XYZ file of C-alpha atoms in Angstrom:
731
model
C 65.159 -11.200 -24.683
C 63.836 -9.980 -28.029
C 60.467 -9.032 -26.420
C 62.236 -7.086 -23.659
C 64.325 -5.172 -26.182
C 61.186 -4.327 -28.158
C 59.498 -2.957 -25.070
C 62.577 -0.949 -24.155
C 62.539 0.520 -27.635
C 58.931 1.526 -27.093
C 59.910 3.266 -23.875
C 62.607 5.198 -25.684
C 60.008 6.225 -28.233
C 57.771 7.526 -25.457
C 60.534 9.715 -24.123
C 61.322 11.072 -27.573
C 57.790 11.720 -28.867
C 56.816 14.415 -26.456
C 53.755 15.410 -28.455
C 52.164 11.998 -27.929
C 49.388 11.890 -25.335
C 49.094 8.352 -24.073
C 51.211 5.296 -23.352
C 49.145 2.126 -23.725
C 50.331 -0.947 -21.853
C 48.451 -4.074 -22.934
C 48.288 -7.262 -20.872
C 45.946 -9.736 -22.521
C 42.540 -8.064 -22.955
C 43.359 -5.306 -20.481
C 44.880 -1.979 -21.533
C 46.322 0.491 -19.033
C 46.483 4.036 -20.430
C 49.008 6.451 -18.976
C 48.921 10.108 -20.076
C 52.427 11.139 -21.042
C 52.117 14.253 -18.927
C 51.547 12.102 -15.849
C 53.770 9.111 -16.551
C 56.969 10.635 -15.117
C 59.877 8.305 -14.552
C 59.353 4.626 -15.351
C 61.462 2.314 -13.260
C 62.882 -0.749 -14.994
C 64.282 -3.380 -12.608
C 66.036 -6.720 -12.836
C 65.111 -7.134 -16.485
C 61.706 -8.521 -15.454
C 59.482 -5.655 -14.195
C 58.660 -2.076 -14.911
C 56.889 0.450 -12.672
C 54.663 3.104 -14.240
C 52.730 5.548 -12.039
C 52.809 3.122 -9.130
C 51.709 0.129 -11.200
C 54.265 -2.657 -11.444
C 54.114 -4.817 -14.565
C 55.890 -8.068 -15.198
C 57.375 -7.618 -18.641
C 56.520 -11.140 -19.680
C 52.823 -10.289 -19.106
C 52.919 -7.290 -21.422
C 51.821 -8.183 -24.930
C 52.127 -4.721 -26.396
C 53.154 -1.153 -25.590
C 52.375 1.706 -27.891
C 51.845 5.422 -27.928
C 48.852 7.211 -29.461
C 46.786 10.343 -29.119
C 43.960 8.794 -27.118
C 42.544 11.105 -24.499
C 42.395 9.533 -21.063
C 39.789 10.432 -18.455
C 41.153 10.005 -14.974
C 39.422 7.654 -12.528
C 37.746 5.592 -15.254
C 37.718 1.942 -16.198
C 35.972 1.061 -19.465
C 34.693 -2.430 -20.183
C 33.641 -3.120 -23.761
C 31.787 -6.343 -24.532
C 31.884 -7.734 -28.045
C 30.227 -11.125 -28.423
C 32.471 -13.756 -26.877
C 35.176 -11.322 -25.814
C 35.574 -8.266 -23.632
C 38.274 -5.631 -23.325
C 39.125 -3.534 -20.289
C 40.773 -0.119 -20.411
C 42.102 1.378 -17.165
C 43.068 5.028 -16.720
C 46.689 5.370 -15.696
C 46.068 7.381 -12.543
C 44.152 4.448 -11.034
C 46.118 1.642 -12.650
C 47.862 0.810 -9.385
C 44.453 0.313 -7.709
C 42.733 -1.937 -10.251
C 43.558 -5.519 -11.164
C 41.590 -6.992 -14.037
C 41.132 -10.536 -15.275
C 39.311 -11.329 -18.510
C 38.220 -14.781 -19.628
C 36.285 -14.584 -22.843
C 33.622 -12.009 -22.023
C 33.722 -12.634 -18.274
C 35.403 -9.704 -16.547
C 36.633 -9.812 -12.963
C 38.031 -6.709 -11.289
C 39.568 -6.149 -7.874
C 39.737 -2.618 -6.544
C 42.615 -2.157 -4.081
C 41.936 -1.346 -0.457
C 44.594 1.366 -0.791
C 42.304 3.529 -2.911
C 41.296 6.491 -0.779
C 39.734 9.919 -0.787
C 42.805 11.548 -2.346
C 42.213 9.629 -5.564
C 38.424 9.511 -5.267
C 35.897 7.084 -6.657
C 36.533 5.121 -9.790
C 33.865 5.036 -12.495
C 33.416 1.687 -14.226
C 31.743 2.118 -17.609
C 30.163 -0.959 -19.230
C 29.075 -1.057 -22.870
C 28.543 -3.480 -25.720
C 26.908 -6.888 -25.767
C 27.614 -10.493 -24.970
C 25.442 -13.584 -24.661
C 28.086 -15.288 -22.506
C 29.673 -12.683 -20.304
C 29.613 -11.093 -16.879
C 31.020 -8.320 -14.724
C 32.385 -9.080 -11.254
C 33.810 -6.420 -8.954
C 35.148 -6.534 -5.423
C 36.785 -4.045 -3.097
C 36.240 -2.032 0.069
C 35.851 1.493 -1.338
C 32.783 3.095 -2.903
C 32.507 3.201 -6.694
C 30.447 4.432 -9.648
C 29.036 2.058 -12.227
C 27.765 3.418 -15.553
C 25.736 1.339 -17.998
C 26.208 2.780 -21.451
C 24.223 0.634 -23.861
C 24.982 -2.773 -22.312
C 23.334 -6.071 -23.224
C 24.828 -8.778 -21.040
C 23.794 -12.379 -20.423
C 25.596 -14.744 -18.076
C 24.335 -18.298 -18.601
C 26.009 -19.546 -15.427
C 25.681 -16.766 -12.859
C 24.896 -13.139 -12.165
C 25.218 -10.724 -15.041
C 26.676 -8.079 -12.686
C 28.001 -8.870 -9.218
C 29.388 -5.994 -7.125
C 30.991 -7.082 -3.849
C 32.319 -3.766 -2.595
C 30.123 -3.465 0.465
C 30.050 0.322 0.108
C 27.957 2.996 -1.583
C 27.530 2.067 -5.234
C 26.218 4.690 -7.651
C 24.687 2.994 -10.672
C 24.017 5.369 -13.565
C 22.018 4.294 -16.596
C 23.224 6.676 -19.263
C 20.681 8.940 -20.872
C 19.201 7.616 -24.100
C 20.605 4.101 -23.730
C 18.824 0.773 -23.354
C 20.582 -1.773 -21.149
C 19.533 -5.386 -20.599
C 20.860 -7.828 -17.995
C 20.030 -11.538 -17.949
C 21.372 -14.264 -15.685
C 21.393 -18.030 -16.023
C 18.877 -20.542 -14.719
C 19.471 -22.903 -11.803
C 22.551 -21.078 -10.613
C 23.760 -20.219 -7.131
C 23.648 -16.441 -7.592
C 21.277 -14.409 -5.425
C 20.153 -12.172 -8.289
C 20.770 -11.200 -11.867
C 22.234 -7.912 -10.593
C 23.879 -8.313 -7.177
C 25.186 -5.425 -5.103
C 26.809 -6.011 -1.737
C 26.421 -2.509 -0.424
C 24.158 0.525 -0.808
C 22.887 0.967 -4.341
C 21.737 4.269 -5.783
C 20.332 3.471 -9.213
C 19.691 6.535 -11.341
C 20.004 8.054 -14.777
C 17.758 8.830 -17.711
C 18.194 5.640 -19.659
C 16.441 2.262 -19.530
C 17.533 -0.836 -17.613
C 15.836 -4.187 -18.260
C 16.507 -7.085 -15.890
C 15.677 -10.793 -16.230
C 16.324 -12.893 -13.128
C 16.254 -16.579 -14.029
C 17.566 -18.068 -10.766
C 16.519 -15.801 -7.898
C 15.879 -12.059 -7.560
C 16.042 -9.457 -10.288
C 18.179 -6.982 -8.319
C 19.426 -7.580 -4.778
C 21.330 -5.285 -2.455
C 22.706 -6.168 0.960
C 22.014 -2.633 2.168
C 19.579 0.031 0.975
C 18.442 0.637 -2.603
C 17.253 3.903 -4.144
C 15.799 4.516 -7.605
C 15.736 7.892 -9.348
C 14.874 9.187 -12.830
C 15.572 6.080 -14.899
C 13.193 3.583 -16.480
C 13.764 0.331 -14.594
C 12.038 -2.804 -15.836
C 12.334 -6.068 -13.948
C 10.655 -8.301 -16.504
C 11.250 -11.636 -14.806
C 12.423 -12.888 -11.417
C 12.162 -16.386 -9.989
C 12.009 -14.768 -6.553
C 11.583 -11.033 -5.802
C 11.814 -8.379 -8.456
C 13.768 -6.039 -6.152
C 15.131 -7.218 -2.805
C 16.870 -4.832 -0.417
C 18.059 -4.800 3.153
C 17.832 -1.658 5.320
C 15.269 0.136 3.108
C 14.071 0.846 -0.447
C 13.403 4.371 -1.721
C 11.874 5.374 -5.050
C 12.219 9.085 -5.716
C 11.278 9.411 -9.382
C 11.397 7.672 -12.733
C 9.413 4.660 -13.912
C 9.544 1.221 -12.301
C 7.891 -1.830 -13.840
C 8.006 -5.276 -12.241
C 6.224 -8.377 -13.545
C 6.554 -12.134 -13.974
C 7.935 -12.605 -10.469
C 7.829 -15.837 -8.485
C 7.602 -14.086 -5.127
C 7.192 -10.395 -4.248
C 7.573 -7.381 -6.487
C 9.605 -5.382 -3.946
C 10.732 -6.843 -0.635
C 12.749 -5.189 2.114
C 14.309 -6.659 5.238
C 16.253 -5.426 8.232
C 20.001 -5.687 7.795
C 20.507 -5.948 11.550
C 18.330 -7.239 14.344
C 16.849 -3.943 15.573
C 15.264 -1.143 13.593
C 16.865 2.294 13.830
C 13.558 3.927 12.961
C 13.355 6.381 10.083
C 16.288 8.785 10.247
C 16.801 12.299 8.889
C 17.740 11.941 5.253
C 17.719 8.153 5.840
C 21.284 8.486 7.127
C 22.498 5.180 8.582
C 18.912 3.929 8.557
C 18.077 0.268 8.992
C 14.300 -0.133 9.078
C 13.280 -2.591 6.392
C 10.994 0.180 5.103
C 9.693 0.860 1.604
C 9.363 4.529 0.618
C 7.669 5.680 -2.584
C 8.154 9.441 -2.870
C 7.368 9.887 -6.556
C 7.593 8.474 -10.030
C 5.496 5.826 -11.741
C 5.305 2.305 -10.363
C 3.681 -0.663 -12.111
C 3.902 -4.051 -10.403
C 2.172 -7.323 -11.272
C 2.486 -10.237 -8.840
C 0.871 -13.601 -9.521
C 2.558 -16.146 -7.255
C 0.842 -17.790 -4.277
C 0.899 -15.458 -1.276
C 2.761 -12.808 -3.251
C 2.827 -9.090 -2.452
C 3.450 -6.339 -4.958
C 5.293 -4.544 -2.145
C 6.303 -6.304 1.067
C 8.135 -4.442 3.821
C 9.442 -6.204 6.898
C 9.356 -2.687 8.309
C 6.877 -0.030 7.172
C 5.548 0.914 3.750
C 5.294 4.700 3.322
C 3.696 6.186 0.214
C 4.382 9.922 -0.079
C 3.641 10.410 -3.770
C 3.837 8.873 -7.185
C 1.487 7.150 -9.580
C 1.274 3.528 -8.453
C -0.529 0.672 -10.189
C -0.490 -2.726 -8.481
C -2.022 -6.019 -9.627
C -2.016 -8.958 -7.198
C -3.361 -12.230 -8.527
C -1.733 -14.931 -6.421
C -3.615 -17.686 -4.648
C -3.449 -18.406 -0.917
C -0.108 -19.916 0.049
C -0.974 -22.897 2.246
C 2.594 -24.200 2.602
C 2.467 -23.414 6.320
C -1.044 -24.366 7.406
C -0.609 -22.502 10.696
C 0.364 -19.268 8.968
C -1.409 -18.829 5.659
C -0.002 -16.198 3.304
C -2.301 -14.030 1.197
C -1.560 -12.026 -1.895
C -1.634 -8.251 -1.386
C -0.975 -4.957 -3.085
C 1.080 -3.581 -0.177
C 1.966 -5.353 3.074
C 4.013 -3.938 5.942
C 4.325 -3.819 9.691
C 2.719 -0.396 9.323
C 1.403 1.139 6.115
C 1.106 4.918 5.687
C -0.236 6.747 2.643
C 0.465 10.487 2.681
C -0.090 11.243 -0.988
C 0.106 9.952 -4.504
C -2.292 7.856 -6.546
C -2.692 4.138 -5.852
C -4.688 1.897 -8.167
C -4.755 -1.628 -6.733
C -6.402 -4.611 -8.408
C -6.639 -7.883 -6.476
C -7.950 -11.096 -8.006
C -6.318 -13.793 -5.878
C -8.493 -15.717 -3.419
C -8.752 -13.917 -0.065
C -6.317 -11.270 -1.293
C -5.797 -7.859 0.310
C -5.368 -4.399 -1.128
C -3.460 -2.726 1.729
C -2.493 -4.823 4.762
C -0.627 -3.873 7.940
C 0.335 -6.071 10.871
C -0.111 -3.065 13.145
C -1.421 0.274 11.861
C -2.719 1.444 8.501
C -2.839 5.239 8.184
C -4.133 7.325 5.280
C -3.309 11.034 5.461
C -3.907 11.903 1.811
C -3.698 10.747 -1.760
C -6.150 8.865 -3.945
C -6.532 5.134 -3.341
C -8.637 2.813 -5.476
C -8.934 -0.868 -4.601
C -10.821 -3.255 -6.878
C -10.837 -6.641 -5.188
C -12.604 -9.569 -6.844
C -10.795 -12.193 -4.785
C -13.158 -14.990 -3.812
C -13.355 -16.400 -0.333
C -11.868 -19.832 0.275
C -12.284 -22.301 3.106
C -8.955 -23.727 4.288
C -8.956 -26.345 7.065
C -12.485 -25.276 8.073
C -11.398 -21.606 8.324
C -13.207 -19.119 6.116
C -10.576 -16.959 4.406
C -12.021 -13.878 2.726
C -10.667 -10.963 0.731
C -10.172 -7.522 2.270
C -9.724 -4.086 0.756
C -7.881 -2.714 3.814
C -6.763 -4.903 6.711
C -4.915 -3.886 9.878
C -4.907 -4.195 13.644
C -5.486 -0.434 13.929
C -6.564 2.004 11.262
C -6.741 5.803 10.936
C -8.295 7.146 7.741
C -7.587 10.847 8.219
C -7.847 12.296 4.733
C -7.645 11.480 1.043
C -10.005 9.897 -1.464
C -10.538 6.174 -0.920
C -12.647 3.890 -3.111
C -12.918 0.195 -2.285
C -14.914 -2.202 -4.455
C -15.332 -5.802 -3.281
C -17.016 -8.393 -5.515
C -15.752 -11.724 -4.187
C -17.634 -14.044 -1.844
C -17.385 -12.955 1.777
C -15.292 -9.896 0.909
C -14.777 -7.131 3.481
C -14.042 -3.610 2.345
C -12.280 -2.894 5.649
C -11.292 -5.373 8.359
C -9.734 -3.938 11.517
C -9.029 -4.997 15.099
C -8.601 -8.346 16.793
C -9.591 -10.214 19.920
C -10.485 -13.557 21.424
C -13.527 -14.921 19.633
C -16.225 -16.934 21.399
C -19.473 -18.204 19.944
C -22.550 -19.176 21.932
C -25.392 -20.435 19.806
C -25.760 -17.848 17.082
C -24.098 -15.017 19.020
C -20.433 -14.168 18.497
C -18.545 -12.058 21.019
C -14.960 -10.854 21.329
C -12.932 -10.336 24.476
C -9.365 -9.046 24.923
C -10.056 -6.707 22.027
C -7.083 -4.818 20.571
C -6.814 -2.118 17.944
C -8.507 1.186 17.137
C -10.414 2.423 14.098
C -11.021 6.073 13.253
C -12.338 7.865 10.196
C -11.522 11.564 10.040
C -9.916 13.829 12.604
C -11.270 15.540 15.698
C -11.604 18.857 13.834
C -14.330 17.285 11.671
C -12.221 16.872 8.541
C -11.757 13.496 6.961
C -11.519 11.391 3.828
C -13.974 10.761 1.059
C -14.515 7.037 1.582
C -16.634 4.920 -0.751
C -17.065 1.188 -0.185
C -19.108 -1.153 -2.349
C -19.509 -4.822 -1.435
C -21.497 -7.030 -3.811
C -20.145 -10.457 -2.962
C -22.382 -13.201 -1.584
C -21.750 -15.107 1.627
C -18.918 -17.613 1.711
C -20.191 -20.964 2.952
C -23.635 -22.222 3.826
C -26.668 -20.567 5.360
C -30.219 -21.635 5.970
C -33.446 -20.167 7.214
C -35.383 -17.169 6.113
C -35.745 -13.559 6.109
C -33.644 -10.662 6.936
C -30.114 -11.960 7.168
C -28.011 -11.333 10.220
C -28.397 -8.816 12.990
C -25.037 -8.873 14.700
C -25.059 -12.450 15.852
C -28.763 -13.069 16.210
C -31.134 -14.072 13.410
C -33.015 -11.253 11.795
C -36.710 -11.813 11.574
C -37.507 -15.256 10.287
C -34.394 -16.845 11.704
C -31.215 -18.019 10.062
C -28.196 -20.138 10.820
C -24.847 -20.010 9.097
C -21.447 -21.629 9.015
C -20.254 -19.165 6.406
C -18.774 -15.687 6.308
C -20.867 -12.787 5.046
C -19.540 -9.912 3.022
C -19.224 -6.617 4.923
C -18.565 -3.030 4.041
C -16.618 -2.486 7.261
C -15.952 -5.120 9.904
C -14.326 -3.784 13.062
C -13.576 -5.974 16.054
C -12.445 -2.887 17.944
C -14.369 0.296 18.702
C -15.113 2.492 15.691
C -15.101 6.305 15.759
C -16.210 8.460 12.834
C -14.924 11.995 13.369
C -15.410 13.490 9.925
C -15.263 13.155 6.185
C -17.829 11.661 3.852
C -18.474 7.939 3.978
C -20.695 6.024 1.546
C -21.074 2.258 2.031
C -23.275 0.006 -0.091
C -23.866 -3.740 0.116
C -26.254 -5.921 -1.857
C -26.275 -9.512 -0.612
C -27.852 -11.366 2.310
C -25.833 -10.954 5.488
C -23.824 -8.052 4.055
C -23.775 -5.329 6.698
C -22.443 -1.834 6.130
C -20.563 -1.234 9.389
C -20.220 -3.960 11.981
C -18.368 -3.376 15.236
C -17.929 -6.023 17.878
C -17.236 -3.309 20.472
C -18.958 0.069 19.966
C -19.635 2.729 17.336
C -19.147 6.469 17.967
C -20.222 8.938 15.277
C -18.822 12.345 16.224
C -18.931 14.241 12.934
C -18.870 14.051 9.163
C -21.518 12.822 6.743
C -22.210 9.125 6.315
C -24.552 7.104 4.131
C -25.152 3.366 4.333
C -27.350 1.571 1.806
C -27.270 -2.097 2.649
C -29.161 -5.305 2.215
C -28.453 -6.254 5.822
C -27.908 -3.981 8.837
C -26.418 -0.646 7.931
C -24.778 -0.250 11.346
C -24.538 -3.187 13.729
C -22.712 -3.367 17.036
C -22.345 -5.915 19.777
C -21.943 -2.857 21.989
C -23.448 0.609 22.001
C -23.978 2.998 19.098
C -23.629 6.769 19.646
C -24.749 9.532 17.274
C -22.929 12.421 18.928
C -22.333 14.538 15.829
C -22.394 14.656 12.070
C -25.139 13.446 9.746
C -25.839 9.752 9.221
C -28.383 8.191 6.869
C -28.979 4.431 6.955
C -31.174 2.546 4.463
C -31.575 -1.220 4.705
C -33.712 -3.186 2.296
C -33.283 -6.575 3.926
C -32.878 -6.162 7.690
C -32.735 -3.640 10.518
C -31.197 -0.302 9.710
C -29.333 0.395 12.969
C -28.947 -2.533 15.355
C -27.286 -2.600 18.777
C -27.041 -5.819 20.749
C -25.637 -4.177 23.878
C -28.818 -5.117 25.727
C -28.703 -2.189 28.134
C -29.757 1.434 28.524
C -27.944 3.657 26.049
C -27.623 0.904 23.487
C -28.510 3.551 20.900
C -27.795 7.128 21.944
C -28.823 10.250 20.042
C -26.663 13.144 21.155
C -26.014 16.215 19.007
C -25.793 14.298 15.777
C -28.427 13.692 13.118
C -29.459 10.157 12.172
C -32.088 8.987 9.688
C -32.504 5.206 9.811
C -35.090 3.195 7.936
C -35.758 -0.188 6.386
C -37.964 -1.119 3.458
C -37.926 -4.803 4.368
C -41.126 -4.682 6.377
C -42.005 -6.667 9.482
C -40.255 -7.487 11.665
C -37.255 -5.250 10.774
C -36.820 -1.879 12.455
C -35.194 1.468 11.854
C -33.659 1.359 15.337
C -33.314 -2.064 16.939
C -31.818 -2.303 20.404
C -33.953 -5.131 21.841
C -36.120 -2.674 23.775
C -36.939 0.891 22.830
C -36.395 2.050 26.396
C -32.720 1.324 25.794
C -32.618 4.339 23.456
C -31.266 7.515 25.035
C -31.552 11.122 23.886
C -28.693 13.014 25.514
C -28.427 16.025 23.220
C -30.380 18.214 20.861
C -29.751 16.294 17.680
C -32.099 14.715 15.158
C -33.286 11.127 15.196
C -35.751 9.687 12.694
C -36.462 6.014 12.240
C -38.950 4.120 10.136
C -39.683 0.424 10.034
C -41.709 -2.355 11.553
C -42.045 -3.288 15.205
C -40.503 -6.588 16.211
C -42.315 -8.701 18.742
C -45.558 -6.768 18.191
C -46.713 -3.573 19.824
C -43.671 -1.534 18.809
C -41.470 -2.550 21.696
C -38.474 -3.768 19.786
C -37.192 -7.306 19.564
C -38.313 -9.084 22.730
C -39.917 -5.915 24.082
C -43.408 -4.493 24.356
C -45.240 -1.226 23.881
C -44.338 -0.294 27.449
C -40.776 0.057 26.228
C -41.690 3.112 24.160
C -40.494 5.473 26.877
C -37.085 7.111 27.009
C -35.888 8.084 30.458
C -34.350 11.526 31.040
C -34.604 12.590 27.397
C -32.989 15.988 26.887
C -35.563 17.039 24.317
C -39.008 16.010 23.127
C -39.559 12.832 21.147
C -42.329 10.539 19.958
C -42.710 6.881 19.132
C -45.354 6.751 16.412
C -46.933 3.309 16.414
C -49.691 3.908 13.897
C -48.900 2.751 10.391
C -47.367 5.269 7.975
C -46.906 4.473 4.306
C -43.974 6.489 3.077
C -43.537 6.833 -0.700
C -40.588 7.655 -2.909
C -40.710 11.098 -4.495
C -42.278 12.706 -1.460
C -40.571 15.019 1.017
C -41.831 14.702 4.582
C -41.512 17.651 6.931
C -41.794 17.635 10.718
C -43.107 21.035 11.824
C -44.271 22.645 15.038
C -47.656 24.344 15.532
C -46.298 27.536 13.992
C -45.239 25.693 10.848
C -41.523 25.921 11.588
C -39.553 23.212 9.811
C -37.656 21.001 12.252
C -36.443 18.507 9.635
C -37.378 17.148 6.212
C -36.698 13.627 4.995
C -37.405 11.506 1.915
C -37.104 7.872 0.820
C -35.736 6.301 -2.374
C -38.273 3.470 -2.087
C -41.604 2.777 -0.428
C -41.350 2.211 3.309
C -44.192 0.908 5.461
C -43.570 1.959 9.052
C -45.431 0.728 12.096
C -42.834 2.118 14.509
C -41.219 5.509 14.015
C -39.041 7.484 16.381
C -39.086 11.213 15.814
C -36.912 13.671 17.708
C -35.464 16.930 16.450
C -33.733 20.060 17.606
C -36.238 22.314 19.351
C -38.825 19.611 20.029
C -40.416 19.985 23.455
C -42.318 17.539 25.595
C -46.084 18.180 25.574
C -46.096 20.202 22.340
C -47.925 19.079 19.212
C -46.262 18.462 15.854
C -47.312 17.500 12.352
C -45.803 15.513 9.512
C -46.770 16.749 6.046
C -45.350 16.006 2.627
C -44.824 17.792 -0.660
C -43.458 16.549 -3.980
C -40.786 19.236 -4.237
C -37.364 18.824 -2.652
C -36.144 21.615 -0.354
C -33.681 23.907 -2.064
C -32.608 25.990 0.923
C -31.437 23.306 3.338
C -28.193 24.075 5.161
C -27.428 20.350 4.966
C -28.822 18.008 2.332
C -27.524 14.452 2.549
C -29.134 11.410 0.923
C -32.710 12.349 1.721
C -32.143 14.245 4.966
C -32.642 18.019 4.808
C -31.684 20.138 7.801
C -32.151 23.901 8.157
C -34.795 24.298 5.464
C -37.903 26.504 5.591
C -39.867 24.117 3.375
C -43.266 22.963 4.585
C -45.448 20.124 3.433
C -48.947 20.637 2.060
C -50.392 17.159 2.539
C -51.142 15.795 5.996
C -49.583 12.493 7.051
C -49.988 12.397 10.824
C -49.721 14.462 13.975
C -48.364 13.659 17.423
C -47.650 15.060 20.846
C -44.054 14.869 22.004
C -43.177 13.138 25.246
């Protein structure tokens, strides 16, 4: 009775002290603050309860009531942590909608379902520090959460657990540093759990340590803007979101994770596809629109970014380091570490710097299509190849079923055994003797666009073959032994390996390889060069195809120092076709490797008015190509003049060789970076006519007026040589 009388006296005081601002009602560690101007009538009933602004208190629960001049901000709930305790202060206008329970520094709040748009969202402001505390919130209405200099560790569960299931705005206050840590071996899904859509923003810093599972997990989408977000440890994923993840700006750092850096999943069973403004979107996509992203992933099979949907990079400065080993837990479905992995991967802009060191790791990997429309991408992949259950698993810079490299600057460096700069396409593989073929081929591979534009693509592969090889000379020529013969149970490094057809529309492509068996571009279907400028400097074949190879446009220079330069195994007329493109193909290996190898020189076709120059030896003797004879040195229905020169020519570095007509008009000039001894040369050039005579002369001065100068090929110059090499009559 004494306590009730004391409280009644306090109420009288409130009514008398009109200048006072706030009535504070204290229940345990929770204070409800009612502005005097809003309090109105307070209903006292039955001697046991009192109603203030819609909030009913049991008098026996009230430990104190007092009046002071504290200013109250409507729609706010403040939680202050102080070591082993926490206090909660609730603004009076929302007191009827918030129930708070405090045990030590563990705070549990329930937001009433009755809260609606008339009152608006409540802002929950967390500050202070505790090494044994937590914040739990549940409700059905959206809310704002502000972290204002919070250091919070929960040894037995999540540091923050929001179970509202609605849109949750998380603001990290400007200039503050906030750190969340959860306990080990718990049942929580993350250190910071949000059941709902999370928009994490602000201009402060948030550090997260996930000791049981994920760093931050949302049941719906997650967006990040402006703040500095550091996930410094996670037993599972650093960030895990359903529906989609979007980074707009700010700085994101993720490291020391036991699974993926960022992972997204579908919330439902069917993707909505990307929607306007991402409204009601459920795709499982990852979007990086801007900001700075740094992710290190070291677990077996880990991905820095893994999207069950698509990964879309529109901007930002992104640095990814993937160092995990092959995950062999499921022997039928091996998992490889990767920088970015998605159903589809699209890069429209930004800067990506990807370092891969894990065995057989990938830089960018897509189950379906990988598209590059812009940006700067650098992949440094030193992942070694590894044999698992007799399968050769090798690292890849880019890997996808289909690939379109439309624009941008792309640099891929592969140094591991058996590494492939690009691996694209799929099919049913069959091997007969030393010849490998694919049927039921799926996928497409294009470089550049049909208007002739394209990326700047540089690929360097220096890794040796994975597995064993035996025999001599020349490496591999697309499934058959080059020269001295060779057998292999291993996997050779490649610049580009395409199971599907390959079309080069534009751009500038430079591919270099250095080890035995390392081809520049290998297609198991066909190669179409329609435009652009391309240079291949390879130990093995520069361009190799199980099907046909077409030079319909652009400028292509191929230099092999260990095998054939251009090699088609189509075994039919048109195996190598020179249309309106320019191709300069040569090998410095010597016999029996050729500039153009298509099993029989009669299989070469000249269908346009382009340029074709080859230099190398003559396989099988007599200049007929591998398995051919000198009678094969005839091209049926050639559109312009050509010549097979079978006398020996010793080409030297530092000399510039010009093909000219009888009037001295320059048809083409070419040069070599190393000595080349050629016993079989094909020469055809724009304007060459059957029956006319032509000369090859050299000078020691490079043309300076060429319309096109590309790795030793000069087109459109007026330069003329002064030293005779040979002459010929075109067929």
